[in-house]
């Protein structure tokens, strides 16, 4: 795959500028913001959603609907697009902006058919050797009777296994809330990016608080304890890159956010596409294989 | 004024109190049918109530003893322990919780791996320990399962997991979450190598465990009446604001909705496993 981004001097320029500020803001300065502030930013109602990024970063988006099994899940959007002129596939959670749209999209909480649709489209990408970009922004997979009946757990599990095998580059970005298994079901990839104020967690702070503190009002404490910020995940080696956000958060300047993310996606794709298919899948395995922290006592 | 004054402290005969002391004795009460039974009678029946068929929960090790030929197996990767990577504390520190759990269960974490033979075929079995932090999936459990799968790949063995878990372990945060992806990726390799994987879901199997390896078997089977699901019943009730139907998220419910290959009674479990292993890798020869 050719690296079209180098022909685009504008994005190159943005890229350089941001890389410099990135170094200044993220690597040397200690994190000044608490986890709970990040949670609030990640959930900010004006935060750009998947379709906003698709609109800003990709060209010629054609939405693809349905899992060909049961239904079309509006909480997940998938489609064909072009990234710097190159055909690719996009899949991501989609929260609604208006009250009506929020309900229609089930607040970005996907049902099994959403995950199955996403995988279906990723397999089309694999068949025709096109890269995959996924965008994660969900409170979690939908906890409802119908979702359980249709195999919410199986849908997530199957995505985890199949995404590990995809022979094309898979670039994952957590843009807002990375809510547990419902997030991870779109999250197995070669390059994993998190926006500076996004979160990624095994359980929501509220859920954690209600179980361990037996009181959901301890959510702030739980948010700190869960180590769910992009900085935390980078430190544990669970993600590759933190994408800096404009001052005040992504929603304060969505256009700038789109430009920044576009530049980072260029880099991520270039890194993943530089490898042969076999080696890329092997490295993806190794990436997840080393995740985890433990000690081993000698026998 | 009463003539006889009641002594302070809990009444030892109080019916509503803790019953665990009594189960140490000769008799046990079946939680399924409330009948009082001889302890020996239920133990000799694989801890299944002879009256109502209620399957009692088992320890992780008991599963290995029951499943391997002649109950013979050797333990693998026994020395892995959590190092509390998050420095997690809620009402109690995770470190103290782990210490208590180790004393209470005699185990280092929520899973035991064994290697041996099942129906004469080389097999690795992982079995989860529900009594250790709710059988939760953290770094140690994730690593042990992944190593077990990789061992199967090296030795061309079959793989079986007995799940019993509340899901991913909160106290290890996103590290726990990523174990779901790590194990699933290893299972992708096992699948491509065409080696058998039988997932046995026991009471209860929920959350991130169901949403990863437990649902990825060549055969996914469960014991009767086991609670199996993704979201917890309370979470669902809060979301939909209504009571859940009777039998929701039980094995039979999943079978009816096409999510399980079979519901198998404990007495038939080993035979079912052997038959399916024989189908997959028996007689040494595979076509193609």
Coordinates of C-alpha atoms in Angstrom, one line a residue:
Chain A
X1 CA 0.0 0.0 0.0
X2 CA 1.3 3.4 -0.9
X3 CA 1.7 6.1 1.7
X4 CA -0.5 8.8 0.2
X5 CA -0.3 10.9 3.2
X6 CA 3.1 12.2 2.2
X7 CA 1.5 13.8 -0.9
X8 CA -0.7 15.7 1.4
X9 CA 1.5 18.6 2.7
X10 CA -1.3 20.0 4.9
X11 CA -1.6 16.9 7.0
X12 CA 2.1 16.5 7.1
X13 CA 2.4 20.0 8.5
X14 CA -0.4 19.4 11.0
X15 CA 1.3 16.2 11.9
X16 CA 4.6 17.8 12.6
X17 CA 3.1 20.6 14.6
X18 CA 1.1 18.2 16.7
X19 CA 3.9 15.7 17.2
X20 CA 5.9 18.5 18.7
X21 CA 3.1 19.6 21.0
X22 CA 2.4 16.0 21.8
X23 CA 5.9 15.5 23.0
X24 CA 5.5 18.6 25.2
X25 CA 2.1 17.9 26.6
X26 CA 2.0 14.2 27.0
X27 CA 5.4 12.7 27.6
X28 CA 7.1 15.2 29.9
X29 CA 4.2 16.8 31.8
X30 CA 2.7 14.7 34.5
X31 CA -1.0 14.1 33.9
X32 CA -2.7 17.1 35.5
X33 CA -6.3 15.9 35.0
X34 CA -8.0 13.4 37.3
X35 CA -9.6 10.3 36.0
X36 CA -13.1 11.5 36.7
X37 CA -12.6 14.7 34.6
X38 CA -11.5 12.4 31.7
X39 CA -14.6 10.3 32.2
X40 CA -16.7 13.4 31.9
X41 CA -14.9 14.6 28.8
X42 CA -15.1 11.1 27.2
X43 CA -18.9 11.3 27.8
X44 CA -19.4 14.9 26.8
X45 CA -22.6 15.2 24.8
X46 CA -20.9 17.4 22.2
X47 CA -18.0 15.1 21.7
X48 CA -17.4 14.0 18.0
X49 CA -18.8 10.6 17.2
X50 CA -17.8 8.0 14.6
X51 CA -19.8 9.5 11.8
X52 CA -18.3 13.0 12.5
X53 CA -14.8 11.5 12.1
X54 CA -15.9 9.6 9.0
X55 CA -17.1 12.9 7.6
X56 CA -13.9 14.8 8.5
X57 CA -11.2 12.1 7.8
X58 CA -12.6 9.9 5.1
X59 CA -14.1 10.5 1.6
X60 CA -17.0 8.8 -0.2
X61 CA -18.5 7.0 2.7
X62 CA -21.2 4.5 1.7
X63 CA -23.0 3.0 4.7
X64 CA -23.5 -0.8 4.7
X65 CA -26.4 -2.1 6.8
X66 CA -27.4 -5.3 8.5
X67 CA -25.9 -8.5 9.8
X68 CA -27.9 -10.7 7.2
X69 CA -29.1 -12.7 10.2
X70 CA -31.5 -10.6 12.1
X71 CA -31.5 -6.9 11.8
X72 CA -29.5 -3.7 11.2
X73 CA -28.2 -2.3 14.5
X74 CA -28.0 1.5 14.4
X75 CA -25.7 1.5 17.4
X76 CA -22.9 0.4 15.1
X77 CA -22.2 2.0 11.8
X78 CA -20.2 0.3 9.1
X79 CA -19.3 1.2 5.6
X80 CA -17.0 1.6 2.7
X81 CA -14.8 4.7 2.5
X82 CA -11.6 6.1 1.1
X83 CA -8.7 7.2 3.3
X84 CA -6.4 9.5 1.3
X85 CA -7.8 8.0 -1.8
X86 CA -7.4 4.4 -0.7
X87 CA -10.5 2.2 -0.3
X88 CA -11.0 1.0 3.2
X89 CA -13.7 -0.2 5.6
X90 CA -14.9 1.8 8.6
X91 CA -16.8 0.3 11.6
X92 CA -17.7 2.1 14.8
X93 CA -20.2 2.6 17.6
X94 CA -22.5 5.5 17.0
X95 CA -24.2 7.5 19.8
X96 CA -27.0 9.8 18.9
X97 CA -26.9 13.6 19.0
X98 CA -30.5 14.5 19.5
X99 CA -32.9 12.8 22.0
X100 CA -34.7 11.0 19.2
X101 CA -31.4 9.9 17.6
X102 CA -30.0 8.7 20.9
X103 CA -33.0 6.4 21.4
X104 CA -32.9 5.3 17.8
X105 CA -29.2 4.4 18.2
X106 CA -29.8 2.9 21.6
X107 CA -27.2 5.3 23.1
X108 CA -24.5 3.6 21.2
X109 CA -25.0 0.3 23.1
X110 CA -24.8 -2.4 20.5
X111 CA -26.8 -5.6 20.3
X112 CA -25.4 -8.9 18.8
X113 CA -26.4 -7.9 15.3
X114 CA -24.3 -4.8 15.6
X115 CA -21.1 -6.8 16.3
X116 CA -22.0 -9.3 13.6
X117 CA -22.5 -6.6 11.1
X118 CA -19.1 -5.1 11.9
X119 CA -17.4 -8.5 11.5
X120 CA -19.2 -9.1 8.3
X121 CA -17.9 -5.9 6.8
X122 CA -14.4 -6.5 8.2
X123 CA -14.4 -9.9 6.4
X124 CA -15.3 -8.1 3.2
X125 CA -12.3 -5.9 3.7
X126 CA -10.2 -8.9 4.2
X127 CA -11.5 -10.6 1.1
X128 CA -10.6 -7.6 -1.0
X129 CA -7.4 -6.7 0.8
X130 CA -8.6 -3.3 2.2
X131 CA -7.6 -1.9 5.6
X132 CA -10.1 -1.7 8.5
X133 CA -10.5 1.4 10.7
X134 CA -12.6 0.9 13.8
X135 CA -13.9 3.6 16.2
X136 CA -14.8 2.7 19.8
X137 CA -17.3 4.8 21.8
X138 CA -19.7 2.9 23.9
X139 CA -20.9 2.6 27.5
X140 CA -21.0 -1.1 26.9
X141 CA -22.8 -3.8 25.0
X142 CA -26.6 -3.5 25.5
X143 CA -27.8 -5.4 28.6
X144 CA -31.3 -6.5 27.6
X145 CA -33.3 -9.7 27.3
X146 CA -33.3 -9.6 23.5
X147 CA -29.6 -9.2 23.3
X148 CA -29.1 -12.1 25.7
X149 CA -31.5 -14.3 23.7
X150 CA -29.6 -13.6 20.5
X151 CA -26.2 -14.3 22.0
X152 CA -24.6 -11.1 23.1
X153 CA -21.7 -13.0 24.6
X154 CA -21.2 -15.2 21.6
X155 CA -21.2 -12.2 19.2
X156 CA -18.5 -10.5 21.2
X157 CA -16.4 -13.6 21.7
X158 CA -16.6 -14.5 18.0
X159 CA -15.4 -11.0 17.0
X160 CA -12.4 -11.2 19.4
X161 CA -11.3 -14.5 17.8
X162 CA -12.0 -13.6 14.2
X163 CA -10.4 -10.1 14.4
X164 CA -7.2 -11.7 15.7
X165 CA -7.0 -13.5 12.3
X166 CA -7.9 -10.8 9.8
X167 CA -5.1 -10.7 7.2
X168 CA -5.5 -6.9 6.5
X169 CA -4.4 -4.0 8.6
X170 CA -6.8 -3.2 11.5
X171 CA -6.5 0.3 13.1
X172 CA -8.4 0.8 16.3
X173 CA -9.2 4.2 17.8
X174 CA -11.0 4.7 21.2
X175 CA -12.6 8.0 20.6
X176 CA -14.8 8.3 23.8
X177 CA -16.0 5.5 26.1
X178 CA -14.2 2.2 25.8
X179 CA -16.9 0.3 27.8
X180 CA -15.7 -3.3 28.5
X181 CA -16.4 -6.2 26.2
X182 CA -18.8 -4.2 24.1
X183 CA -15.8 -2.0 23.2
X184 CA -13.3 -4.7 22.8
X185 CA -15.5 -6.5 20.3
X186 CA -14.3 -3.8 17.8
X187 CA -10.9 -3.5 19.5
X188 CA -8.5 -6.2 18.3
X189 CA -6.1 -4.6 15.9
X190 CA -2.5 -3.9 14.8
X191 CA -2.4 -0.3 16.1
X192 CA -4.5 0.8 19.0
X193 CA -5.0 4.5 19.5
X194 CA -6.8 6.4 22.3
X195 CA -7.8 10.0 22.2
X196 CA -6.2 11.9 25.1
X197 CA -9.5 12.2 27.0
X198 CA -11.0 8.9 26.1
X199 CA -11.3 6.0 28.6
X200 CA -11.1 2.2 28.3
X201 CA -12.2 0.0 31.1
X202 CA -13.2 -3.4 32.2
X203 CA -16.4 -2.0 33.8
X204 CA -18.0 1.4 34.1
X205 CA -17.0 3.4 37.2
X206 CA -20.6 3.3 38.3
X207 CA -20.9 -0.4 37.9
X208 CA -17.6 -1.0 39.7
X209 CA -18.7 1.3 42.6
X210 CA -22.1 -0.4 43.0
X211 CA -20.4 -3.8 43.2
X212 CA -17.3 -3.2 45.2
X213 CA -18.4 -0.2 47.3
X214 CA -22.1 -1.3 47.2
X215 CA -22.9 2.3 46.3
X216 CA -22.8 3.9 42.8
X217 CA -22.0 7.3 44.3
X218 CA -18.4 6.1 44.8
X219 CA -18.0 6.3 41.0
X220 CA -15.3 8.9 41.2
X221 CA -13.2 6.8 43.5
X222 CA -13.8 3.8 41.2
X223 CA -12.7 5.8 38.2
X224 CA -9.4 6.6 39.8
X225 CA -8.9 3.0 41.1
X226 CA -9.7 1.4 37.7
X227 CA -6.8 3.2 35.9
X228 CA -8.9 3.8 32.8
X229 CA -7.3 6.8 31.2
X230 CA -5.3 6.7 28.0
X231 CA -2.1 7.5 30.0
X232 CA -2.8 4.5 32.3
X233 CA -3.4 2.1 29.3
X234 CA -0.2 3.3 27.6
X235 CA 1.7 2.7 30.8
X236 CA 0.4 -0.9 31.0
X237 CA 1.3 -1.5 27.4
X238 CA -2.3 -2.0 26.3
X239 CA -2.3 0.7 23.6
X240 CA 0.2 2.1 21.1
X241 CA -0.5 5.8 20.9
X242 CA -2.3 8.6 22.6
X243 CA -3.8 11.1 20.2
X244 CA -3.6 14.7 21.6
X245 CA -6.9 16.6 21.8
X246 CA -7.4 20.3 21.4
X247 CA -7.4 22.5 24.5
X248 CA -10.6 21.8 26.4
X249 CA -11.3 18.5 24.7
X250 CA -12.3 17.1 21.3
X251 CA -15.6 18.9 21.3
X252 CA -14.1 22.3 21.7
X253 CA -12.6 22.1 18.2
X254 CA -13.9 19.1 16.3
X255 CA -12.3 20.2 13.1
X256 CA -8.9 20.4 14.7
X257 CA -9.5 17.0 16.3
X258 CA -10.4 15.5 13.0
X259 CA -7.2 16.8 11.4
X260 CA -5.1 15.5 14.3
X261 CA -6.7 12.1 14.3
X262 CA -6.4 11.9 10.5
X263 CA -2.7 12.5 10.7
X264 CA -2.3 9.8 13.4
X265 CA -4.3 7.3 11.5
X266 CA -2.0 7.9 8.5
X267 CA 1.0 7.0 10.6
X268 CA -0.8 4.0 12.1
X269 CA -1.8 2.6 8.8
X270 CA 1.6 3.2 7.3
X271 CA 3.2 1.2 10.2
X272 CA 0.7 -1.7 9.8
X273 CA 0.7 -1.7 6.0
X274 CA 4.5 -1.9 5.9
X275 CA 4.3 -5.5 7.1
X276 CA 3.4 -8.6 5.1
X277 CA 0.1 -10.1 5.9
X278 CA 1.5 -13.1 7.8
X279 CA 3.9 -11.1 9.8
X280 CA 1.2 -8.5 10.7
X281 CA -1.1 -11.2 12.0
X282 CA 1.8 -12.7 14.0
X283 CA 2.7 -9.4 15.5
X284 CA -1.0 -8.7 16.4
X285 CA -0.9 -12.0 18.3
X286 CA 2.3 -11.1 20.1
X287 CA 0.8 -7.6 20.9
X288 CA -2.1 -9.2 22.9
X289 CA 0.0 -12.2 24.0
X290 CA 2.2 -10.0 26.3
X291 CA -0.7 -8.1 27.9
X292 CA -1.1 -8.8 31.6
X293 CA 0.9 -8.4 34.7
X294 CA 1.8 -11.2 37.1
X295 CA 4.7 -12.9 38.9
X296 CA 5.8 -16.4 38.7
X297 CA 7.1 -18.3 41.8
X298 CA 9.7 -20.9 41.2
X299 CA 8.4 -24.4 41.8
Chain B
X1 CA -41.3 -9.4 83.0
X2 CA -40.5 -12.8 81.8
X3 CA -39.3 -15.6 84.1
X4 CA -36.7 -16.8 81.8
X5 CA -34.4 -14.4 80.3
X6 CA -33.1 -15.0 76.8
X7 CA -29.4 -15.2 76.6
X8 CA -27.6 -12.5 74.6
X9 CA -26.2 -13.3 71.1
X10 CA -27.5 -15.3 68.2
X11 CA -29.8 -18.2 68.9
X12 CA -28.0 -21.3 67.7
X13 CA -31.3 -22.8 66.6
X14 CA -32.3 -19.7 64.6
X15 CA -33.5 -21.0 61.3
X16 CA -32.6 -17.9 59.3
X17 CA -28.9 -18.0 60.3
X18 CA -25.8 -19.3 58.5
X19 CA -26.1 -22.9 57.6
X20 CA -22.5 -23.6 56.6
X21 CA -21.8 -25.2 60.0
X22 CA -24.4 -27.8 59.6
X23 CA -23.1 -28.9 56.2
X24 CA -19.9 -30.1 57.9
X25 CA -22.0 -32.8 59.5
X26 CA -23.5 -36.0 58.4
X27 CA -26.5 -34.4 56.7
X28 CA -26.9 -31.7 54.1
X29 CA -29.8 -29.9 52.8
X30 CA -30.2 -29.7 49.0
X31 CA -30.5 -26.1 47.9
X32 CA -32.6 -27.3 45.0
X33 CA -35.4 -29.2 46.8
X34 CA -34.7 -28.4 50.5
X35 CA -34.7 -32.1 51.3
X36 CA -32.3 -33.3 54.0
X37 CA -29.9 -35.9 52.6
X38 CA -27.0 -38.0 53.8
X39 CA -23.8 -36.2 52.9
X40 CA -22.3 -39.5 51.6
X41 CA -25.3 -40.1 49.4
X42 CA -24.9 -36.8 47.5
X43 CA -21.1 -37.0 47.4
X44 CA -21.3 -40.5 45.9
X45 CA -23.6 -39.0 43.2
X46 CA -21.0 -36.5 42.0
X47 CA -22.6 -33.8 44.2
X48 CA -25.8 -34.0 42.3
X49 CA -29.0 -34.3 44.5
X50 CA -30.4 -37.9 44.0
X51 CA -33.9 -36.5 44.8
X52 CA -34.2 -33.5 42.5
X53 CA -31.1 -33.6 40.3
X54 CA -29.8 -30.2 41.5
X55 CA -26.1 -29.9 40.4
X56 CA -24.1 -28.5 43.3
X57 CA -21.1 -26.3 42.5
X58 CA -17.8 -28.0 42.5
X59 CA -14.2 -27.0 43.2
X60 CA -11.9 -26.5 40.3
X61 CA -9.8 -29.5 41.1
X62 CA -12.8 -31.8 41.5
X63 CA -13.5 -31.2 37.8
X64 CA -10.1 -32.4 36.8
X65 CA -10.4 -35.5 39.1
X66 CA -13.7 -36.3 37.5
X67 CA -12.7 -35.8 33.9
X68 CA -9.2 -37.2 33.4
X69 CA -8.8 -41.0 32.9
X70 CA -8.4 -42.7 36.3
X71 CA -8.5 -39.2 37.9
X72 CA -4.8 -38.9 37.0
X73 CA -3.3 -35.5 36.0
X74 CA -0.3 -33.3 36.6
X75 CA -0.7 -29.7 37.4
X76 CA 0.8 -27.0 35.0
X77 CA 1.9 -23.4 35.6
X78 CA 1.0 -23.5 39.3
X79 CA 3.3 -20.7 40.4
X80 CA 1.6 -17.7 38.8
X81 CA 0.4 -15.0 41.1
X82 CA -1.1 -11.6 40.7
X83 CA 1.1 -8.7 41.7
X84 CA -1.7 -6.1 42.0
X85 CA -0.6 -4.0 39.0
X86 CA -3.1 -1.2 39.7
X87 CA -2.5 -0.9 43.5
X88 CA -6.3 -1.4 43.7
X89 CA -8.3 -0.7 46.8
X90 CA -12.0 -0.4 47.4
X91 CA -13.3 -1.1 50.9
X92 CA -10.4 -3.4 51.2
X93 CA -7.1 -3.6 49.3
X94 CA -6.8 -6.1 46.5
X95 CA -3.6 -7.4 48.1
X96 CA -5.3 -8.2 51.3
X97 CA -8.2 -9.7 49.4
X98 CA -5.8 -12.0 47.5
X99 CA -4.1 -13.0 50.7
X100 CA -7.4 -14.0 52.3
X101 CA -8.5 -15.8 49.2
X102 CA -5.3 -17.8 49.1
X103 CA -5.8 -18.9 52.7
X104 CA -9.4 -19.6 52.3
X105 CA -9.2 -21.6 49.0
X106 CA -5.7 -23.0 49.2
X107 CA -5.1 -21.7 45.6
X108 CA -3.0 -18.9 44.2
X109 CA -5.6 -17.7 41.8
X110 CA -9.0 -18.6 40.2
X111 CA -7.9 -21.5 37.9
X112 CA -6.1 -24.8 37.9
X113 CA -4.5 -26.3 34.8
X114 CA -4.0 -30.1 34.5
X115 CA -2.5 -32.3 31.8
X116 CA -3.4 -36.0 31.3
X117 CA -5.5 -38.2 29.2
X118 CA -9.2 -38.3 28.5
X119 CA -10.5 -41.3 26.7
X120 CA -6.9 -42.2 26.1
X121 CA -6.3 -38.9 24.2
X122 CA -3.7 -36.3 25.4
X123 CA -5.7 -33.5 26.9
X124 CA -5.1 -30.2 28.8
X125 CA -7.9 -29.0 31.0
X126 CA -8.3 -25.6 32.7
X127 CA -10.9 -25.5 35.5
X128 CA -12.0 -22.3 37.2
X129 CA -12.4 -21.8 40.9
X130 CA -15.5 -19.8 41.7
X131 CA -14.6 -19.3 45.3
X132 CA -11.4 -17.3 44.4
X133 CA -12.5 -13.7 43.8
X134 CA -15.7 -15.0 42.1
X135 CA -13.7 -17.0 39.7
X136 CA -12.8 -13.8 38.0
X137 CA -10.6 -13.5 34.9
X138 CA -7.5 -11.4 35.6
X139 CA -3.9 -11.6 34.3
X140 CA -3.1 -14.9 36.0
X141 CA -6.1 -16.7 34.7
X142 CA -5.6 -15.2 31.3
X143 CA -2.0 -16.2 31.2
X144 CA -2.6 -19.7 32.4
X145 CA -5.4 -20.4 29.9
X146 CA -3.2 -19.0 27.1
X147 CA -0.3 -21.1 28.1
X148 CA -2.5 -24.2 28.2
X149 CA -3.7 -23.5 24.7
X150 CA -0.1 -23.0 23.5
X151 CA 0.8 -26.2 25.1
X152 CA -2.0 -28.0 23.2
X153 CA -0.6 -26.5 20.0
X154 CA 2.9 -27.8 20.8
X155 CA 1.8 -31.3 21.9
X156 CA -1.2 -31.7 19.6
X157 CA -3.5 -32.1 22.6
X158 CA -7.1 -31.4 23.0
X159 CA -8.3 -28.6 25.2
X160 CA -11.2 -28.4 27.7
X161 CA -12.2 -25.5 29.9
X162 CA -14.6 -25.7 32.8
X163 CA -15.9 -22.2 33.3
X164 CA -17.3 -20.9 36.6
X165 CA -16.9 -17.2 36.8
X166 CA -18.5 -13.8 37.4
X167 CA -16.5 -12.3 34.6
X168 CA -13.4 -10.2 34.2
X169 CA -11.7 -9.1 37.4
X170 CA -12.4 -5.5 38.2
X171 CA -9.3 -5.1 40.5
X172 CA -7.0 -5.5 37.5
X173 CA -8.8 -3.0 35.3
X174 CA -8.2 -3.0 31.5
X175 CA -5.5 -5.7 32.0
X176 CA -8.3 -8.1 32.8
X177 CA -10.3 -6.9 29.8
X178 CA -7.4 -7.6 27.4
X179 CA -7.2 -11.2 28.7
X180 CA -10.4 -11.8 26.8
X181 CA -8.7 -10.8 23.5
X182 CA -5.5 -12.6 24.4
X183 CA -7.2 -15.9 25.1
X184 CA -9.5 -15.6 22.0
X185 CA -6.5 -15.0 19.8
X186 CA -4.8 -18.1 21.1
X187 CA -8.1 -20.0 20.5
X188 CA -8.0 -18.7 16.9
X189 CA -4.7 -20.6 16.5
X190 CA -6.1 -23.7 18.1
X191 CA -9.0 -23.5 15.7
X192 CA -6.7 -23.1 12.7
X193 CA -4.6 -26.0 13.9
X194 CA -7.8 -28.1 14.0
X195 CA -7.3 -29.2 17.6
X196 CA -10.4 -29.8 19.7
X197 CA -11.7 -27.3 22.2
X198 CA -14.6 -28.2 24.4
X199 CA -16.1 -25.4 26.5
X200 CA -18.1 -26.6 29.6
X201 CA -20.1 -23.8 31.1
X202 CA -21.0 -24.5 34.8
X203 CA -23.0 -22.5 37.3
X204 CA -22.4 -19.6 37.0
X205 CA -20.6 -18.4 33.8
X206 CA -21.2 -14.7 33.1
X207 CA -19.7 -11.5 31.8
X208 CA -16.3 -11.4 30.1
X209 CA -15.8 -15.1 30.5
X210 CA -18.9 -15.9 28.5
X211 CA -18.1 -13.1 26.1
X212 CA -14.7 -14.7 25.2
X213 CA -13.4 -18.3 25.6
X214 CA -16.6 -19.9 27.1
X215 CA -18.5 -19.3 23.8
X216 CA -15.7 -20.3 21.5
X217 CA -15.7 -24.1 21.8
X218 CA -16.1 -26.5 18.9
X219 CA -18.7 -27.7 21.4
X220 CA -20.2 -25.4 24.0
X221 CA -22.0 -27.5 26.6
X222 CA -23.4 -26.8 30.0
X223 CA -24.7 -28.5 33.1
X224 CA -28.4 -28.3 33.8
X225 CA -29.8 -25.1 35.4
X226 CA -26.4 -23.3 35.2
X227 CA -26.7 -19.5 35.1
X228 CA -25.1 -18.4 31.8
X229 CA -25.2 -14.9 30.3
X230 CA -23.4 -11.7 29.4
X231 CA -25.0 -9.1 31.6
X232 CA -26.0 -9.7 35.2
X233 CA -29.7 -10.2 35.9
X234 CA -29.7 -7.1 38.1
X235 CA -28.2 -4.9 35.4
X236 CA -30.7 -6.1 32.9
X237 CA -33.6 -5.5 35.3
X238 CA -32.4 -2.0 35.9
X239 CA -32.1 -1.3 32.2
X240 CA -35.5 -2.7 31.1
X241 CA -37.2 -1.8 34.4
X242 CA -39.1 -5.0 34.7
X243 CA -38.8 -8.4 36.3
X244 CA -36.9 -11.1 34.3
X245 CA -38.9 -14.2 33.2
X246 CA -38.5 -17.5 35.1
X247 CA -35.6 -19.5 33.9
X248 CA -33.9 -16.6 32.1
X249 CA -30.2 -17.2 31.5
X250 CA -30.3 -20.8 32.6
X251 CA -28.8 -23.5 30.5
X252 CA -32.1 -24.6 29.2
X253 CA -32.9 -21.1 28.1
X254 CA -29.7 -20.8 26.1
X255 CA -30.3 -24.2 24.6
X256 CA -33.7 -23.2 23.4
X257 CA -32.2 -20.0 21.9
X258 CA -29.5 -21.9 20.0
X259 CA -26.6 -20.8 22.1
X260 CA -25.5 -24.2 23.5
X261 CA -24.8 -27.4 21.7
X262 CA -26.1 -29.5 24.6
X263 CA -27.1 -29.5 28.2
X264 CA -25.4 -32.5 29.8
X265 CA -26.0 -33.9 33.2
X266 CA -22.8 -34.3 35.3
X267 CA -23.2 -38.1 35.3
X268 CA -23.0 -38.1 31.5
X269 CA -20.4 -35.3 31.2
X270 CA -17.3 -37.4 30.9
X271 CA -18.9 -39.7 28.3
X272 CA -20.1 -36.8 26.3
X273 CA -16.6 -35.3 26.3
X274 CA -14.9 -38.6 25.3
X275 CA -17.4 -39.1 22.5
X276 CA -16.9 -35.7 21.0
X277 CA -13.1 -36.0 21.4
X278 CA -13.2 -39.3 19.6
X279 CA -15.2 -37.7 16.8
X280 CA -12.7 -34.8 16.5
X281 CA -9.4 -36.6 16.9
X282 CA -10.0 -40.3 17.6
X283 CA -8.4 -43.1 15.7
X284 CA -5.3 -41.0 14.8
X285 CA -6.4 -40.2 11.3
X286 CA -8.1 -37.1 9.9
X287 CA -9.1 -36.6 6.3
X288 CA -8.0 -33.7 4.2

